[in-house]
């Protein structure tokens, strides 16, 4: 059972996936509650373009891709504020163009097709010690940020406009949120893959939401579910010999289905308890 | 608060309201009346510094909202709330303190006292742990009122606080606002339900593109001003010292009949 943990690379990969899963689950709470699921999806594709460009220009991957992602997020905000274009359309334009640029560069320089696969679907074999450190650093920063900003972030997420009226610096909250989201996607790219990150961001919070009505509990649950599914996912990927990204997502999807079944059952039980009380 | 020749609205469209002249003294209690789309919400947003001010000036406590967004208690229209959001009653009430004690990540004791004190006063302390959707309309309204009051505002702006609730709940809400007003809170509230405010408020302002009428209900609400505000023929009845506004009695069939027989706007339908 514990056989894969005898390999250093697996331990590194498992640590990366656990942290990345928890991190995506944490930031996902805000993504889902602000109904920005499509932003996570779009941004991961945009960041892929940034990653390839940084690679081609031999700029540090983390810095280059994060800056690119942050710039894309701000560009999306800007385009969406011109109310003639909806935010979804703005995201479509910005992120697909960015993704296309990445693919174009890769097809021109055929040398990194192997890491191309890894970037799209996630590959824990490619996770190095530096990657784990980067994920750990972003996780720590995000955890501190969420703690320090708690009351302001909660209000801004619930009702951004009214929060502004109450003196909450919502523009700052939004900018820091975009920056954090970009950083989360960048450090999770290798483990989860561009195409799977959006699901890793969305599934844990939705699962948590089914289980609680309380924001604080939802945040803790979502982080825990994300981390658990990250770990479970790479473990399954070892035994089933599948790519780590899809494996993590499939495990999360199962957790979601279980939560759905549980909440349906709970409602049914509550209803029948109520009915039987009525009868007596 | 004061509006001086203000024209306000949104970027990229003509002003919603223009030529606004309106002064509300400290301690005032004013109802903004007007049909849907008249610009009631826009006027509140102007006072919050959140609408575009094309012309003129908007002052809150003597300071222009262009310079600095004022700090006032704001209760948004309940329709604007995301009811699926996982927050409890106490979490919403505490939001009123989100900008206080900014150096502390958590709510301090004084914040909690302010929020819980308000919840108690509004009779919702017992619901503290409930999700906001598991409440009646009147209770929901009080949750958001508690949030506004937790920030100890001197000016309270309420958008449609008595919409869609039964008469008893509405009366309770208005009495509560009266009490607050007596304790020195200036209140401006919007509504499109005329009688809800006519019977209770000392002053009403009828809005439609600009200020149509302004004064105590019995002076401001006349058939002529109501026609200009709502575009409909309404009757005003004085009953035991109360001003009541009702629709003009007519049957649809009769109206259609008279139109068909060469009434003033024949062929308009
Ligand atoms: N954010 C906005 N951007 C552009 N126009 C708006 C916006 N909000 C409201 N309006 C327009 O302003 C007018 C007045 O709206 P509003 O102030 O909400 O009316 P009321 O609150 O009296 O029902 C309406 O015609 C509406 O279409
Ligand atoms: Mg309105």
GROMACS .gro file of N, CA, C and O in nm, chain A residues 122-211:
model
  360
  122UNK      N    1  -0.083   1.755  -1.654
  122UNK     CA    2  -0.020   1.738  -1.524
  122UNK      C    3   0.064   1.611  -1.520
  122UNK      O    4   0.027   1.508  -1.573
  123UNK      N    5   0.182   1.623  -1.460
  123UNK     CA    6   0.271   1.508  -1.451
  123UNK      C    7   0.354   1.522  -1.326
  123UNK      O    8   0.444   1.605  -1.318
  124UNK      N    9   0.327   1.436  -1.229
  124UNK     CA   10   0.399   1.452  -1.103
  124UNK      C   11   0.543   1.405  -1.113
  124UNK      O   12   0.626   1.439  -1.029
  125UNK      N   13   0.574   1.327  -1.217
  125UNK     CA   14   0.712   1.282  -1.233
  125UNK      C   15   0.804   1.400  -1.257
  125UNK      O   16   0.922   1.397  -1.225
  126UNK      N   17   0.744   1.507  -1.314
  126UNK     CA   18   0.826   1.622  -1.351
  126UNK      C   19   0.843   1.720  -1.235
  126UNK      O   20   0.912   1.820  -1.245
  127UNK      N   21   0.776   1.693  -1.122
  127UNK     CA   22   0.780   1.787  -1.009
  127UNK      C   23   0.914   1.779  -0.938
  127UNK      O   24   0.955   1.672  -0.891
  128UNK      N   25   0.982   1.892  -0.928
  128UNK     CA   26   1.111   1.895  -0.860
  128UNK      C   27   1.098   1.957  -0.721
  128UNK      O   28   0.991   2.004  -0.684
  129UNK      N   29   1.207   1.954  -0.647
  129UNK     CA   30   1.206   2.012  -0.513
  129UNK      C   31   1.169   2.159  -0.515
  129UNK      O   32   1.096   2.209  -0.429
  130UNK      N   33   1.217   2.232  -0.616
  130UNK     CA   34   1.187   2.374  -0.629
  130UNK      C   35   1.039   2.399  -0.648
  130UNK      O   36   0.982   2.495  -0.594
  131UNK      N   37   0.975   2.308  -0.723
  131UNK     CA   38   0.831   2.323  -0.748
  131UNK      C   39   0.752   2.310  -0.618
  131UNK      O   40   0.659   2.385  -0.593
  132UNK      N   41   0.794   2.209  -0.538
  132UNK     CA   42   0.725   2.189  -0.411
  132UNK      C   43   0.740   2.313  -0.323
  132UNK      O   44   0.643   2.359  -0.260
  133UNK      N   45   0.862   2.366  -0.323
  133UNK     CA   46   0.886   2.488  -0.244
  133UNK      C   47   0.797   2.603  -0.290
  133UNK      O   48   0.741   2.676  -0.209
  134UNK      N   49   0.786   2.617  -0.424
  134UNK     CA   50   0.705   2.726  -0.477
  134UNK      C   51   0.559   2.710  -0.435
  134UNK      O   52   0.494   2.806  -0.392
  135UNK      N   53   0.508   2.587  -0.443
  135UNK     CA   54   0.369   2.564  -0.402
  135UNK      C   55   0.353   2.593  -0.253
  135UNK      O   56   0.256   2.656  -0.211
  136UNK      N   57   0.450   2.547  -0.176
  136UNK     CA   58   0.443   2.570  -0.031
  136UNK      C   59   0.444   2.719   0.000
  136UNK      O   60   0.368   2.767   0.085
  137UNK      N   61   0.528   2.795  -0.071
  137UNK     CA   62   0.537   2.938  -0.047
  137UNK      C   63   0.404   3.007  -0.081
  137UNK      O   64   0.353   3.089  -0.003
  138UNK      N   65   0.347   2.973  -0.196
  138UNK     CA   66   0.220   3.035  -0.235
  138UNK      C   67   0.109   2.993  -0.138
  138UNK      O   68   0.024   3.074  -0.100
  139UNK      N   69   0.113   2.865  -0.095
  139UNK     CA   70   0.012   2.820   0.002
  139UNK      C   71   0.020   2.900   0.130
  139UNK      O   72  -0.083   2.944   0.184
  140UNK      N   73   0.142   2.919   0.179
  140UNK     CA   74   0.159   2.995   0.303
  140UNK      C   75   0.110   3.138   0.284
  140UNK      O   76   0.036   3.192   0.368
  141UNK      N   77   0.149   3.199   0.171
  141UNK     CA   78   0.109   3.337   0.146
  141UNK      C   79  -0.043   3.348   0.136
  141UNK      O   80  -0.104   3.439   0.193
  142UNK      N   81  -0.104   3.252   0.065
  142UNK     CA   82  -0.250   3.257   0.048
  142UNK      C   83  -0.320   3.238   0.182
  142UNK      O   84  -0.418   3.307   0.212
  143UNK      N   85  -0.270   3.145   0.264
  143UNK     CA   86  -0.332   3.120   0.393
  143UNK      C   87  -0.324   3.245   0.481
  143UNK      O   88  -0.422   3.285   0.543
  144UNK      N   89  -0.207   3.307   0.484
  144UNK     CA   90  -0.191   3.430   0.562
  144UNK      C   91  -0.283   3.540   0.507
  144UNK      O   92  -0.352   3.609   0.582
  145UNK      N   93  -0.286   3.553   0.374
  145UNK     CA   94  -0.369   3.655   0.311
  145UNK      C   95  -0.516   3.638   0.345
  145UNK      O   96  -0.585   3.734   0.379
  146UNK      N   97  -0.563   3.514   0.336
  146UNK     CA   98  -0.703   3.486   0.365
  146UNK      C   99  -0.735   3.515   0.511
  146UNK      O  100  -0.841   3.567   0.545
  147UNK      N  101  -0.639   3.484   0.599
  147UNK     CA  102  -0.661   3.511   0.741
  147UNK      C  103  -0.663   3.661   0.770
  147UNK      O  104  -0.755   3.712   0.832
  148UNK      N  105  -0.560   3.729   0.719
  148UNK     CA  106  -0.549   3.873   0.747
  148UNK      C  107  -0.665   3.951   0.684
  148UNK      O  108  -0.718   4.043   0.743
  149UNK      N  109  -0.703   3.911   0.562
  149UNK     CA  110  -0.806   3.989   0.493
  149UNK      C  111  -0.947   3.942   0.521
  149UNK      O  112  -1.042   3.997   0.464
  150UNK      N  113  -0.960   3.842   0.610
  150UNK     CA  114  -1.088   3.770   0.626
  150UNK      C  115  -1.213   3.857   0.616
  150UNK      O  116  -1.297   3.837   0.529
  151UNK      N  117  -1.226   3.955   0.703
  151UNK     CA  118  -1.355   4.026   0.708
  151UNK      C  119  -1.377   4.110   0.582
  151UNK      O  120  -1.489   4.121   0.534
  152UNK      N  121  -1.266   4.164   0.527
  152UNK     CA  122  -1.282   4.244   0.406
  152UNK      C  123  -1.310   4.157   0.284
  152UNK      O  124  -1.390   4.191   0.197
  153UNK      N  125  -1.243   4.041   0.278
  153UNK     CA  126  -1.264   3.952   0.164
  153UNK      C  127  -1.406   3.896   0.166
  153UNK      O  128  -1.472   3.887   0.063
  154UNK      N  129  -1.453   3.860   0.286
  154UNK     CA  130  -1.589   3.804   0.296
  154UNK      C  131  -1.692   3.904   0.245
  154UNK      O  132  -1.777   3.870   0.162
  155UNK      N  133  -1.684   4.026   0.291
  155UNK     CA  134  -1.781   4.128   0.248
  155UNK      C  135  -1.770   4.153   0.098
  155UNK      O  136  -1.870   4.160   0.026
  156UNK      N  137  -1.646   4.165   0.049
  156UNK     CA  138  -1.626   4.193  -0.093
  156UNK      C  139  -1.680   4.078  -0.179
  156UNK      O  140  -1.735   4.100  -0.287
  157UNK      N  141  -1.665   3.955  -0.130
  157UNK     CA  142  -1.712   3.841  -0.206
  157UNK      C  143  -1.865   3.837  -0.206
  157UNK      O  144  -1.928   3.806  -0.306
  158UNK      N  145  -1.923   3.870  -0.093
  158UNK     CA  146  -2.068   3.863  -0.077
  158UNK      C  147  -2.137   3.970  -0.161
  158UNK      O  148  -2.233   3.943  -0.233
  159UNK      N  149  -2.089   4.092  -0.153
  159UNK     CA  150  -2.155   4.202  -0.222
  159UNK      C  151  -2.052   4.314  -0.244
  159UNK      O  152  -2.039   4.404  -0.162
  160UNK      N  153  -1.979   4.306  -0.354
  160UNK     CA  154  -1.867   4.398  -0.376
  160UNK      C  155  -1.907   4.545  -0.372
  160UNK      O  156  -1.837   4.628  -0.316
  161UNK      N  157  -2.023   4.575  -0.432
  161UNK     CA  158  -2.061   4.716  -0.438
  161UNK      C  159  -2.089   4.772  -0.299
  161UNK      O  160  -2.035   4.876  -0.261
  162UNK      N  161  -2.173   4.703  -0.223
  162UNK     CA  162  -2.206   4.752  -0.090
  162UNK      C  163  -2.082   4.754   0.000
  162UNK      O  164  -2.066   4.845   0.082
  163UNK      N  165  -1.994   4.657  -0.017
  163UNK     CA  166  -1.871   4.656   0.062
  163UNK      C  167  -1.795   4.787   0.041
  163UNK      O  168  -1.742   4.846   0.135
  164UNK      N  169  -1.792   4.834  -0.084
  164UNK     CA  170  -1.727   4.961  -0.114
  164UNK      C  171  -1.793   5.075  -0.039
  164UNK      O  172  -1.725   5.163   0.016
  165UNK      N  173  -1.926   5.074  -0.033
  165UNK     CA  174  -1.998   5.181   0.039
  165UNK      C  175  -1.962   5.181   0.187
  165UNK      O  176  -1.974   5.281   0.254
  166UNK      N  177  -1.927   5.065   0.240
  166UNK     CA  178  -1.896   5.055   0.382
  166UNK      C  179  -1.749   5.080   0.411
  166UNK      O  180  -1.702   5.053   0.521
  167UNK      N  181  -1.676   5.125   0.308
  167UNK     CA  182  -1.537   5.161   0.333
  167UNK      C  183  -1.438   5.046   0.316
  167UNK      O  184  -1.322   5.060   0.354
  168UNK      N  185  -1.480   4.935   0.261
  168UNK     CA  186  -1.387   4.825   0.235
  168UNK      C  187  -1.311   4.856   0.104
  168UNK      O  188  -1.374   4.892   0.005
  169UNK      N  189  -1.178   4.847   0.105
  169UNK     CA  190  -1.102   4.880  -0.017
  169UNK      C  191  -1.116   4.768  -0.121
  169UNK      O  192  -1.025   4.687  -0.140
  170UNK      N  193  -1.230   4.764  -0.187
  170UNK     CA  194  -1.260   4.650  -0.274
  170UNK      C  195  -1.166   4.640  -0.395
  170UNK      O  196  -1.140   4.530  -0.442
  171UNK      N  197  -1.117   4.754  -0.443
  171UNK     CA  198  -1.026   4.748  -0.558
  171UNK      C  199  -0.899   4.672  -0.520
  171UNK      O  200  -0.846   4.593  -0.598
  172UNK      N  201  -0.853   4.695  -0.399
  172UNK     CA  202  -0.734   4.624  -0.350
  172UNK      C  203  -0.762   4.476  -0.331
  172UNK      O  204  -0.680   4.391  -0.367
  173UNK      N  205  -0.876   4.449  -0.273
  173UNK     CA  206  -0.912   4.308  -0.252
  173UNK      C  207  -0.916   4.236  -0.387
  173UNK      O  208  -0.862   4.127  -0.403
  174UNK      N  209  -0.979   4.301  -0.487
  174UNK     CA  210  -0.989   4.239  -0.619
  174UNK      C  211  -0.852   4.216  -0.683
  174UNK      O  212  -0.825   4.111  -0.740
  175UNK      N  213  -0.766   4.318  -0.672
  175UNK     CA  214  -0.635   4.307  -0.736
  175UNK      C  215  -0.552   4.197  -0.669
  175UNK      O  216  -0.489   4.115  -0.737
  176UNK      N  217  -0.554   4.194  -0.537
  176UNK     CA  218  -0.478   4.090  -0.466
  176UNK      C  219  -0.535   3.952  -0.494
  176UNK      O  220  -0.460   3.854  -0.505
  177UNK      N  221  -0.667   3.947  -0.509
  177UNK     CA  222  -0.730   3.820  -0.541
  177UNK      C  223  -0.684   3.771  -0.679
  177UNK      O  224  -0.647   3.654  -0.696
  178UNK      N  225  -0.684   3.860  -0.778
  178UNK     CA  226  -0.639   3.823  -0.913
  178UNK      C  227  -0.496   3.774  -0.910
  178UNK      O  228  -0.459   3.676  -0.974
  179UNK      N  229  -0.413   3.847  -0.834
  179UNK     CA  230  -0.272   3.811  -0.825
  179UNK      C  231  -0.256   3.672  -0.762
  179UNK      O  232  -0.181   3.587  -0.811
  180UNK      N  233  -0.330   3.649  -0.655
  180UNK     CA  234  -0.321   3.519  -0.588
  180UNK      C  235  -0.371   3.408  -0.679
  180UNK      O  236  -0.307   3.302  -0.689
  181UNK      N  237  -0.481   3.433  -0.746
  181UNK     CA  238  -0.535   3.330  -0.836
  181UNK      C  239  -0.433   3.295  -0.944
  181UNK      O  240  -0.410   3.177  -0.974
  182UNK      N  241  -0.370   3.399  -1.000
  182UNK     CA  242  -0.269   3.374  -1.103
  182UNK      C  243  -0.154   3.291  -1.046
  182UNK      O  244  -0.109   3.194  -1.107
  183UNK      N  245  -0.109   3.327  -0.926
  183UNK     CA  246   0.002   3.255  -0.863
  183UNK      C  247  -0.037   3.109  -0.834
  183UNK      O  248   0.043   3.016  -0.857
  184UNK      N  249  -0.159   3.089  -0.789
  184UNK     CA  250  -0.206   2.953  -0.759
  184UNK      C  251  -0.203   2.868  -0.885
  184UNK      O  252  -0.156   2.754  -0.884
  185UNK      N  253  -0.252   2.924  -0.993
  185UNK     CA  254  -0.256   2.848  -1.118
  185UNK      C  255  -0.114   2.817  -1.167
  185UNK      O  256  -0.084   2.705  -1.208
  186UNK      N  257  -0.027   2.916  -1.156
  186UNK     CA  258   0.110   2.895  -1.204
  186UNK      C  259   0.178   2.781  -1.129
  186UNK      O  260   0.234   2.690  -1.190
  187UNK      N  261   0.168   2.781  -0.997
  187UNK     CA  262   0.241   2.678  -0.922
  187UNK      C  263   0.172   2.541  -0.932
  187UNK      O  264   0.234   2.439  -0.908
  188UNK      N  265   0.044   2.540  -0.967
  188UNK     CA  266  -0.027   2.412  -0.976
  188UNK      C  267  -0.019   2.350  -1.116
  188UNK      O  268  -0.058   2.235  -1.136
  189UNK      N  269   0.031   2.430  -1.209
  189UNK     CA  270   0.030   2.391  -1.350
  189UNK      C  271   0.094   2.254  -1.373
  189UNK      O  272   0.038   2.166  -1.439
  190UNK      N  273   0.213   2.237  -1.316
  190UNK     CA  274   0.289   2.116  -1.341
  190UNK      C  275   0.217   1.992  -1.288
  190UNK      O  276   0.217   1.888  -1.351
  191UNK      N  277   0.158   2.005  -1.171
  191UNK     CA  278   0.096   1.890  -1.106
  191UNK      C  279  -0.040   1.857  -1.164
  191UNK      O  280  -0.073   1.741  -1.188
  192UNK      N  281  -0.120   1.961  -1.185
  192UNK     CA  282  -0.259   1.938  -1.223
  192UNK      C  283  -0.285   1.953  -1.372
  192UNK      O  284  -0.378   1.893  -1.425
  193UNK      N  285  -0.204   2.035  -1.438
  193UNK     CA  286  -0.223   2.053  -1.581
  193UNK      C  287  -0.323   2.163  -1.614
  193UNK      O  288  -0.423   2.180  -1.544
  194UNK      N  289  -0.295   2.236  -1.722
  194UNK     CA  290  -0.379   2.349  -1.764
  194UNK      C  291  -0.526   2.312  -1.774
  194UNK      O  292  -0.615   2.383  -1.727
  195UNK      N  293  -0.552   2.197  -1.834
  195UNK     CA  294  -0.690   2.163  -1.864
  195UNK      C  295  -0.766   2.113  -1.741
  195UNK      O  296  -0.888   2.105  -1.743
  196UNK      N  297  -0.693   2.077  -1.635
  196UNK     CA  298  -0.759   2.019  -1.518
  196UNK      C  299  -0.770   2.117  -1.401
  196UNK      O  300  -0.847   2.094  -1.308
  197UNK      N  301  -0.694   2.226  -1.406
  197UNK     CA  302  -0.692   2.318  -1.292
  197UNK      C  303  -0.830   2.375  -1.261
  197UNK      O  304  -0.871   2.382  -1.145
  198UNK      N  305  -0.901   2.412  -1.366
  198UNK     CA  306  -1.033   2.474  -1.344
  198UNK      C  307  -1.119   2.382  -1.259
  198UNK      O  308  -1.187   2.428  -1.166
  199UNK      N  309  -1.116   2.252  -1.287
  199UNK     CA  310  -1.197   2.157  -1.210
  199UNK      C  311  -1.146   2.148  -1.067
  199UNK      O  312  -1.225   2.140  -0.972
  200UNK      N  313  -1.013   2.152  -1.050
  200UNK     CA  314  -0.957   2.144  -0.914
  200UNK      C  315  -0.996   2.267  -0.834
  200UNK      O  316  -1.003   2.263  -0.711
  201UNK      N  317  -1.021   2.378  -0.903
  201UNK     CA  318  -1.061   2.501  -0.834
  201UNK      C  319  -1.210   2.499  -0.802
  201UNK      O  320  -1.254   2.550  -0.699
  202UNK      N  321  -1.290   2.440  -0.889
  202UNK     CA  322  -1.435   2.449  -0.873
  202UNK      C  323  -1.495   2.336  -0.789
  202UNK      O  324  -1.584   2.359  -0.707
  203UNK      N  325  -1.446   2.213  -0.809
  203UNK     CA  326  -1.515   2.099  -0.745
  203UNK      C  327  -1.510   2.103  -0.592
  203UNK      O  328  -1.614   2.086  -0.527
  204UNK      N  329  -1.393   2.124  -0.529
  204UNK     CA  330  -1.393   2.122  -0.381
  204UNK      C  331  -1.490   2.223  -0.317
  204UNK      O  332  -1.568   2.184  -0.229
  205UNK      N  333  -1.492   2.350  -0.361
  205UNK     CA  334  -1.587   2.442  -0.296
  205UNK      C  335  -1.732   2.405  -0.320
  205UNK      O  336  -1.816   2.421  -0.230
  206UNK      N  337  -1.765   2.356  -0.439
  206UNK     CA  338  -1.905   2.318  -0.462
  206UNK      C  339  -1.942   2.200  -0.374
  206UNK      O  340  -2.053   2.192  -0.321
  207UNK      N  341  -1.847   2.109  -0.359
  207UNK     CA  342  -1.871   1.994  -0.271
  207UNK      C  343  -1.893   2.042  -0.128
  207UNK      O  344  -1.987   2.003  -0.060
  208UNK      N  345  -1.804   2.132  -0.085
  208UNK     CA  346  -1.814   2.185   0.051
  208UNK      C  347  -1.946   2.259   0.070
  208UNK      O  348  -2.010   2.251   0.175
  209UNK      N  349  -1.987   2.331  -0.032
  209UNK     CA  350  -2.111   2.410  -0.024
  209UNK      C  351  -2.232   2.320   0.002
  209UNK      O  352  -2.326   2.359   0.070
  210UNK      N  353  -2.227   2.199  -0.056
  210UNK     CA  354  -2.337   2.105  -0.035
  210UNK      C  355  -2.346   2.061   0.110
  210UNK      O  356  -2.451   2.022   0.159
  211UNK      N  357  -2.232   2.068   0.179
  211UNK     CA  358  -2.226   2.014   0.314
  211UNK      C  359  -2.249   2.119   0.423
  211UNK      O  360  -2.272   2.085   0.538
   0.00000   0.00000   0.00000
